[in-house]
mmCIF file with all atom_site columns, C-alpha atoms and ligand atoms in Angstrom:
data_model
loop_
_atom_site.group_PDB
_atom_site.id
_atom_site.type_symbol
_atom_site.label_atom_id
_atom_site.label_alt_id
_atom_site.label_comp_id
_atom_site.label_asym_id
_atom_site.label_entity_id
_atom_site.label_seq_id
_atom_site.pdbx_PDB_ins_code
_atom_site.Cartn_x
_atom_site.Cartn_y
_atom_site.Cartn_z
_atom_site.occupancy
_atom_site.B_iso_or_equiv
_atom_site.pdbx_formal_charge
_atom_site.auth_seq_id
_atom_site.auth_comp_id
_atom_site.auth_asym_id
_atom_site.auth_atom_id
_atom_site.pdbx_PDB_model_num
ATOM   1   C  CA  . UNK A 1 1   ? -4.683  11.236  -0.512  1.00 0.00 ? 1   UNK A CA  1
ATOM   2   C  CA  . UNK A 1 2   ? -7.164  10.090  2.083   1.00 0.00 ? 2   UNK A CA  1
ATOM   3   C  CA  . UNK A 1 3   ? -10.811 9.587   2.827   1.00 0.00 ? 3   UNK A CA  1
ATOM   4   C  CA  . UNK A 1 4   ? -12.867 7.078   0.935   1.00 0.00 ? 4   UNK A CA  1
ATOM   5   C  CA  . UNK A 1 5   ? -13.987 6.573   -2.607  1.00 0.00 ? 5   UNK A CA  1
ATOM   6   C  CA  . UNK A 1 6   ? -12.695 7.512   -5.989  1.00 0.00 ? 6   UNK A CA  1
ATOM   7   C  CA  . UNK A 1 7   ? -9.866  9.776   -4.936  1.00 0.00 ? 7   UNK A CA  1
ATOM   8   C  CA  . UNK A 1 8   ? -7.984  6.755   -3.598  1.00 0.00 ? 8   UNK A CA  1
ATOM   9   C  CA  . UNK A 1 9   ? -7.713  5.035   -7.000  1.00 0.00 ? 9   UNK A CA  1
ATOM   10  C  CA  . UNK A 1 10  ? -4.245  4.664   -8.454  1.00 0.00 ? 10  UNK A CA  1
ATOM   11  C  CA  . UNK A 1 11  ? -2.236  2.952   -11.197 1.00 0.00 ? 11  UNK A CA  1
ATOM   12  C  CA  . UNK A 1 12  ? -0.595  0.052   -9.347  1.00 0.00 ? 12  UNK A CA  1
ATOM   13  C  CA  . UNK A 1 13  ? 1.945   -0.920  -12.000 1.00 0.00 ? 13  UNK A CA  1
ATOM   14  C  CA  . UNK A 1 14  ? 3.183   2.655   -12.268 1.00 0.00 ? 14  UNK A CA  1
ATOM   15  C  CA  . UNK A 1 15  ? 3.413   2.983   -8.485  1.00 0.00 ? 15  UNK A CA  1
ATOM   16  C  CA  . UNK A 1 16  ? 5.479   -0.233  -8.393  1.00 0.00 ? 16  UNK A CA  1
ATOM   17  C  CA  . UNK A 1 17  ? 7.784   0.911   -11.192 1.00 0.00 ? 17  UNK A CA  1
ATOM   18  C  CA  . UNK A 1 18  ? 8.364   4.289   -9.546  1.00 0.00 ? 18  UNK A CA  1
ATOM   19  C  CA  . UNK A 1 19  ? 8.621   2.781   -6.051  1.00 0.00 ? 19  UNK A CA  1
ATOM   20  C  CA  . UNK A 1 20  ? 6.126   5.426   -5.041  1.00 0.00 ? 20  UNK A CA  1
ATOM   21  C  CA  . UNK A 1 21  ? 4.155   5.627   -1.818  1.00 0.00 ? 21  UNK A CA  1
ATOM   22  C  CA  . UNK A 1 22  ? 0.575   6.589   -1.102  1.00 0.00 ? 22  UNK A CA  1
ATOM   23  C  CA  . UNK A 1 23  ? -0.834  6.981   2.359   1.00 0.00 ? 23  UNK A CA  1
ATOM   24  C  CA  . UNK A 1 24  ? -3.834  8.262   4.202   1.00 0.00 ? 24  UNK A CA  1
ATOM   25  C  CA  . UNK A 1 25  ? -6.268  7.671   7.001   1.00 0.00 ? 25  UNK A CA  1
ATOM   26  C  CA  . UNK A 1 26  ? -9.627  6.029   6.570   1.00 0.00 ? 26  UNK A CA  1
ATOM   27  C  CA  . UNK A 1 27  ? -12.555 5.552   8.940   1.00 0.00 ? 27  UNK A CA  1
ATOM   28  C  CA  . UNK A 1 28  ? -13.127 1.813   9.399   1.00 0.00 ? 28  UNK A CA  1
ATOM   29  C  CA  . UNK A 1 29  ? -16.801 2.571   10.036  1.00 0.00 ? 29  UNK A CA  1
ATOM   30  C  CA  . UNK A 1 30  ? -17.027 3.771   6.425   1.00 0.00 ? 30  UNK A CA  1
ATOM   31  C  CA  . UNK A 1 31  ? -15.915 0.371   5.104   1.00 0.00 ? 31  UNK A CA  1
ATOM   32  C  CA  . UNK A 1 32  ? -19.045 -1.794  4.712   1.00 0.00 ? 32  UNK A CA  1
ATOM   33  C  CA  . UNK A 1 33  ? -17.323 -5.177  5.140   1.00 0.00 ? 33  UNK A CA  1
ATOM   34  C  CA  . UNK A 1 34  ? -15.536 -4.034  8.298   1.00 0.00 ? 34  UNK A CA  1
ATOM   35  C  CA  . UNK A 1 35  ? -18.196 -1.854  9.949   1.00 0.00 ? 35  UNK A CA  1
ATOM   36  C  CA  . UNK A 1 36  ? -20.422 -4.831  10.818  1.00 0.00 ? 36  UNK A CA  1
ATOM   37  C  CA  . UNK A 1 37  ? -17.691 -6.381  12.956  1.00 0.00 ? 37  UNK A CA  1
ATOM   38  C  CA  . UNK A 1 38  ? -17.033 -3.249  15.029  1.00 0.00 ? 38  UNK A CA  1
ATOM   39  C  CA  . UNK A 1 39  ? -18.453 -2.520  18.451  1.00 0.00 ? 39  UNK A CA  1
ATOM   40  C  CA  . UNK A 1 40  ? -21.154 0.118   18.058  1.00 0.00 ? 40  UNK A CA  1
ATOM   41  C  CA  . UNK A 1 41  ? -20.174 3.651   18.980  1.00 0.00 ? 41  UNK A CA  1
ATOM   42  C  CA  . UNK A 1 42  ? -20.361 7.216   17.800  1.00 0.00 ? 42  UNK A CA  1
ATOM   43  C  CA  . UNK A 1 43  ? -16.691 7.845   17.124  1.00 0.00 ? 43  UNK A CA  1
ATOM   44  C  CA  . UNK A 1 44  ? -14.707 7.369   13.941  1.00 0.00 ? 44  UNK A CA  1
ATOM   45  C  CA  . UNK A 1 45  ? -12.217 4.497   13.857  1.00 0.00 ? 45  UNK A CA  1
ATOM   46  C  CA  . UNK A 1 46  ? -9.183  5.920   12.077  1.00 0.00 ? 46  UNK A CA  1
ATOM   47  C  CA  . UNK A 1 47  ? -6.983  3.418   10.296  1.00 0.00 ? 47  UNK A CA  1
ATOM   48  C  CA  . UNK A 1 48  ? -3.660  4.663   8.962   1.00 0.00 ? 48  UNK A CA  1
ATOM   49  C  CA  . UNK A 1 49  ? -2.688  3.016   5.675   1.00 0.00 ? 49  UNK A CA  1
ATOM   50  C  CA  . UNK A 1 50  ? 0.285   3.042   3.360   1.00 0.00 ? 50  UNK A CA  1
ATOM   51  C  CA  . UNK A 1 51  ? 0.605   1.491   -0.089  1.00 0.00 ? 51  UNK A CA  1
ATOM   52  C  CA  . UNK A 1 52  ? 4.174   1.350   -1.365  1.00 0.00 ? 52  UNK A CA  1
ATOM   53  C  CA  . UNK A 1 53  ? 5.276   0.287   -4.819  1.00 0.00 ? 53  UNK A CA  1
ATOM   54  C  CA  . UNK A 1 54  ? 7.911   -2.437  -4.647  1.00 0.00 ? 54  UNK A CA  1
ATOM   55  C  CA  . UNK A 1 55  ? 9.309   -5.498  -6.364  1.00 0.00 ? 55  UNK A CA  1
ATOM   56  C  CA  . UNK A 1 56  ? 8.680   -9.051  -5.200  1.00 0.00 ? 56  UNK A CA  1
ATOM   57  C  CA  . UNK A 1 57  ? 11.576  -11.411 -4.400  1.00 0.00 ? 57  UNK A CA  1
ATOM   58  C  CA  . UNK A 1 58  ? 11.529  -12.668 -7.994  1.00 0.00 ? 58  UNK A CA  1
ATOM   59  C  CA  . UNK A 1 59  ? 11.452  -9.142  -9.416  1.00 0.00 ? 59  UNK A CA  1
ATOM   60  C  CA  . UNK A 1 60  ? 7.762   -8.826  -10.205 1.00 0.00 ? 60  UNK A CA  1
ATOM   61  C  CA  . UNK A 1 61  ? 5.947   -5.551  -9.621  1.00 0.00 ? 61  UNK A CA  1
ATOM   62  C  CA  . UNK A 1 62  ? 4.324   -5.636  -6.208  1.00 0.00 ? 62  UNK A CA  1
ATOM   63  C  CA  . UNK A 1 63  ? 2.609   -3.522  -3.593  1.00 0.00 ? 63  UNK A CA  1
ATOM   64  C  CA  . UNK A 1 64  ? 3.434   -3.461  0.073   1.00 0.00 ? 64  UNK A CA  1
ATOM   65  C  CA  . UNK A 1 65  ? 0.337   -2.567  2.063   1.00 0.00 ? 65  UNK A CA  1
ATOM   66  C  CA  . UNK A 1 66  ? 0.308   -1.655  5.707   1.00 0.00 ? 66  UNK A CA  1
ATOM   67  C  CA  . UNK A 1 67  ? -2.638  -0.835  7.918   1.00 0.00 ? 67  UNK A CA  1
ATOM   68  C  CA  . UNK A 1 68  ? -2.568  0.138   11.555  1.00 0.00 ? 68  UNK A CA  1
ATOM   69  C  CA  . UNK A 1 69  ? -4.970  1.407   14.140  1.00 0.00 ? 69  UNK A CA  1
ATOM   70  C  CA  . UNK A 1 70  ? -7.187  0.360   17.013  1.00 0.00 ? 70  UNK A CA  1
ATOM   71  C  CA  . UNK A 1 71  ? -10.515 -1.235  16.221  1.00 0.00 ? 71  UNK A CA  1
ATOM   72  C  CA  . UNK A 1 72  ? -13.253 -1.466  18.850  1.00 0.00 ? 72  UNK A CA  1
ATOM   73  C  CA  . UNK A 1 73  ? -14.508 -5.071  18.874  1.00 0.00 ? 73  UNK A CA  1
ATOM   74  C  CA  . UNK A 1 74  ? -16.952 -6.910  21.112  1.00 0.00 ? 74  UNK A CA  1
ATOM   75  C  CA  . UNK A 1 75  ? -15.398 -9.618  23.275  1.00 0.00 ? 75  UNK A CA  1
ATOM   76  C  CA  . UNK A 1 76  ? -17.171 -12.923 22.593  1.00 0.00 ? 76  UNK A CA  1
ATOM   77  C  CA  . UNK A 1 77  ? -16.571 -14.061 26.175  1.00 0.00 ? 77  UNK A CA  1
ATOM   78  C  CA  . UNK A 1 78  ? -17.829 -11.122 28.253  1.00 0.00 ? 78  UNK A CA  1
ATOM   79  C  CA  . UNK A 1 79  ? -19.594 -9.086  25.532  1.00 0.00 ? 79  UNK A CA  1
ATOM   80  C  CA  . UNK A 1 80  ? -17.757 -5.906  26.542  1.00 0.00 ? 80  UNK A CA  1
ATOM   81  C  CA  . UNK A 1 81  ? -16.091 -3.752  23.897  1.00 0.00 ? 81  UNK A CA  1
ATOM   82  C  CA  . UNK A 1 82  ? -12.309 -3.627  23.769  1.00 0.00 ? 82  UNK A CA  1
ATOM   83  C  CA  . UNK A 1 83  ? -9.699  -2.060  21.526  1.00 0.00 ? 83  UNK A CA  1
ATOM   84  C  CA  . UNK A 1 84  ? -8.030  -4.496  19.174  1.00 0.00 ? 84  UNK A CA  1
ATOM   85  C  CA  . UNK A 1 85  ? -4.708  -3.361  17.727  1.00 0.00 ? 85  UNK A CA  1
ATOM   86  C  CA  . UNK A 1 86  ? -4.226  -3.825  13.990  1.00 0.00 ? 86  UNK A CA  1
ATOM   87  C  CA  . UNK A 1 87  ? -0.710  -3.662  12.648  1.00 0.00 ? 87  UNK A CA  1
ATOM   88  C  CA  . UNK A 1 88  ? -0.660  -5.575  9.410   1.00 0.00 ? 88  UNK A CA  1
ATOM   89  C  CA  . UNK A 1 89  ? 1.791   -5.584  6.535   1.00 0.00 ? 89  UNK A CA  1
ATOM   90  C  CA  . UNK A 1 90  ? 1.095   -7.560  3.369   1.00 0.00 ? 90  UNK A CA  1
ATOM   91  C  CA  . UNK A 1 91  ? 2.738   -7.892  -0.012  1.00 0.00 ? 91  UNK A CA  1
ATOM   92  C  CA  . UNK A 1 92  ? 0.606   -8.257  -3.136  1.00 0.00 ? 92  UNK A CA  1
ATOM   93  C  CA  . UNK A 1 93  ? 2.187   -9.289  -6.430  1.00 0.00 ? 93  UNK A CA  1
ATOM   94  C  CA  . UNK A 1 94  ? 0.754   -7.491  -9.460  1.00 0.00 ? 94  UNK A CA  1
ATOM   95  C  CA  . UNK A 1 95  ? -0.389  -9.326  -12.578 1.00 0.00 ? 95  UNK A CA  1
ATOM   96  C  CA  . UNK A 1 96  ? -0.797  -7.465  -15.865 1.00 0.00 ? 96  UNK A CA  1
ATOM   97  C  CA  . UNK A 1 97  ? -4.263  -8.948  -16.433 1.00 0.00 ? 97  UNK A CA  1
ATOM   98  C  CA  . UNK A 1 98  ? -6.663  -11.699 -15.336 1.00 0.00 ? 98  UNK A CA  1
ATOM   99  C  CA  . UNK A 1 99  ? -4.925  -14.322 -17.470 1.00 0.00 ? 99  UNK A CA  1
ATOM   100 C  CA  . UNK A 1 100 ? -1.516  -13.666 -15.904 1.00 0.00 ? 100 UNK A CA  1
ATOM   101 C  CA  . UNK A 1 101 ? -3.207  -13.591 -12.508 1.00 0.00 ? 101 UNK A CA  1
ATOM   102 C  CA  . UNK A 1 102 ? -4.573  -17.115 -13.038 1.00 0.00 ? 102 UNK A CA  1
ATOM   103 C  CA  . UNK A 1 103 ? -1.142  -18.367 -14.148 1.00 0.00 ? 103 UNK A CA  1
ATOM   104 C  CA  . UNK A 1 104 ? 0.737   -16.702 -11.271 1.00 0.00 ? 104 UNK A CA  1
ATOM   105 C  CA  . UNK A 1 105 ? -1.789  -17.829 -8.691  1.00 0.00 ? 105 UNK A CA  1
ATOM   106 C  CA  . UNK A 1 106 ? -0.835  -21.431 -9.430  1.00 0.00 ? 106 UNK A CA  1
ATOM   107 C  CA  . UNK A 1 107 ? 2.910   -20.839 -9.436  1.00 0.00 ? 107 UNK A CA  1
ATOM   108 C  CA  . UNK A 1 108 ? 3.662   -18.515 -6.534  1.00 0.00 ? 108 UNK A CA  1
ATOM   109 C  CA  . UNK A 1 109 ? 2.594   -18.432 -2.934  1.00 0.00 ? 109 UNK A CA  1
ATOM   110 C  CA  . UNK A 1 110 ? 2.126   -14.702 -2.557  1.00 0.00 ? 110 UNK A CA  1
ATOM   111 C  CA  . UNK A 1 111 ? -1.264  -13.115 -3.021  1.00 0.00 ? 111 UNK A CA  1
ATOM   112 C  CA  . UNK A 1 112 ? -1.718  -11.836 -6.585  1.00 0.00 ? 112 UNK A CA  1
ATOM   113 C  CA  . UNK A 1 113 ? -4.075  -9.155  -7.885  1.00 0.00 ? 113 UNK A CA  1
ATOM   114 C  CA  . UNK A 1 114 ? -4.764  -7.966  -11.436 1.00 0.00 ? 114 UNK A CA  1
ATOM   115 C  CA  . UNK A 1 115 ? -3.548  -4.435  -12.108 1.00 0.00 ? 115 UNK A CA  1
ATOM   116 C  CA  . UNK A 1 116 ? -5.138  -3.925  -15.530 1.00 0.00 ? 116 UNK A CA  1
ATOM   117 C  CA  . UNK A 1 117 ? -7.389  -1.202  -14.132 1.00 0.00 ? 117 UNK A CA  1
ATOM   118 C  CA  . UNK A 1 118 ? -7.000  1.452   -11.460 1.00 0.00 ? 118 UNK A CA  1
ATOM   119 C  CA  . UNK A 1 119 ? -6.931  -0.040  -7.973  1.00 0.00 ? 119 UNK A CA  1
ATOM   120 C  CA  . UNK A 1 120 ? -8.781  1.562   -5.094  1.00 0.00 ? 120 UNK A CA  1
ATOM   121 C  CA  . UNK A 1 121 ? -6.589  1.884   -2.019  1.00 0.00 ? 121 UNK A CA  1
ATOM   122 C  CA  . UNK A 1 122 ? -9.712  1.970   0.171   1.00 0.00 ? 122 UNK A CA  1
ATOM   123 C  CA  . UNK A 1 123 ? -10.697 -1.475  -1.145  1.00 0.00 ? 123 UNK A CA  1
ATOM   124 C  CA  . UNK A 1 124 ? -7.210  -2.850  -0.487  1.00 0.00 ? 124 UNK A CA  1
ATOM   125 C  CA  . UNK A 1 125 ? -7.329  -1.504  3.051   1.00 0.00 ? 125 UNK A CA  1
ATOM   126 C  CA  . UNK A 1 126 ? -10.800 -2.964  3.566   1.00 0.00 ? 126 UNK A CA  1
ATOM   127 C  CA  . UNK A 1 127 ? -9.640  -6.396  2.353   1.00 0.00 ? 127 UNK A CA  1
ATOM   128 C  CA  . UNK A 1 128 ? -6.594  -6.279  4.657   1.00 0.00 ? 128 UNK A CA  1
ATOM   129 C  CA  . UNK A 1 129 ? -8.755  -5.401  7.645   1.00 0.00 ? 129 UNK A CA  1
ATOM   130 C  CA  . UNK A 1 130 ? -11.256 -8.145  6.855   1.00 0.00 ? 130 UNK A CA  1
ATOM   131 C  CA  . UNK A 1 131 ? -8.426  -10.684 6.650   1.00 0.00 ? 131 UNK A CA  1
ATOM   132 C  CA  . UNK A 1 132 ? -6.803  -9.546  9.863   1.00 0.00 ? 132 UNK A CA  1
ATOM   133 C  CA  . UNK A 1 133 ? -9.959  -9.384  11.993  1.00 0.00 ? 133 UNK A CA  1
ATOM   134 C  CA  . UNK A 1 134 ? -10.094 -12.222 14.538  1.00 0.00 ? 134 UNK A CA  1
ATOM   135 C  CA  . UNK A 1 135 ? -12.816 -14.811 13.909  1.00 0.00 ? 135 UNK A CA  1
ATOM   136 C  CA  . UNK A 1 136 ? -13.836 -14.775 17.568  1.00 0.00 ? 136 UNK A CA  1
ATOM   137 C  CA  . UNK A 1 137 ? -12.582 -11.538 19.172  1.00 0.00 ? 137 UNK A CA  1
ATOM   138 C  CA  . UNK A 1 138 ? -11.706 -11.867 22.846  1.00 0.00 ? 138 UNK A CA  1
ATOM   139 C  CA  . UNK A 1 139 ? -9.871  -9.938  25.528  1.00 0.00 ? 139 UNK A CA  1
ATOM   140 C  CA  . UNK A 1 140 ? -6.290  -11.075 25.761  1.00 0.00 ? 140 UNK A CA  1
ATOM   141 C  CA  . UNK A 1 141 ? -5.939  -13.047 28.980  1.00 0.00 ? 141 UNK A CA  1
ATOM   142 C  CA  . UNK A 1 142 ? -8.689  -12.664 31.540  1.00 0.00 ? 142 UNK A CA  1
ATOM   143 C  CA  . UNK A 1 143 ? -11.695 -10.447 30.908  1.00 0.00 ? 143 UNK A CA  1
ATOM   144 C  CA  . UNK A 1 144 ? -11.943 -7.400  33.198  1.00 0.00 ? 144 UNK A CA  1
ATOM   145 C  CA  . UNK A 1 145 ? -14.720 -7.981  35.718  1.00 0.00 ? 145 UNK A CA  1
HETATM 146 ZN ZN1 . ZN  B 2 .   ? -13.861 -10.128 27.509  1.00 0.00 ? 1   ZN  B ZN1 1
#
């Protein structure tokens, strides 16, 4: 698995039941919702991702998603680019369909997604990156002069 697009689609409920793992590397510049937030540059921005089938604490089918890499962002203080380290791990509980999703969303705190159709790992990774991106990226500590 790897790259972008259709080849990253999978059956989430089956992956959870089998406790299977998918992984790959994706270029963050190829993800439309992420690319806009990156510092401009010619190079690819490889993000390593893993999607593991699991069970939630209350025994529901779930996915454990991890993304890691270094994303070039523009510091909002000095406007220089810097590498921002992503190392994010998130659990998503799987609902059988939209109706169960609505019911679970009210009852449990974890994030829930509907698994009644194949899920695209690239879209999961994109959503994780969007959520983890800082609202106002800045150098940690003082900016280099
Ligand atoms: Zn700075």
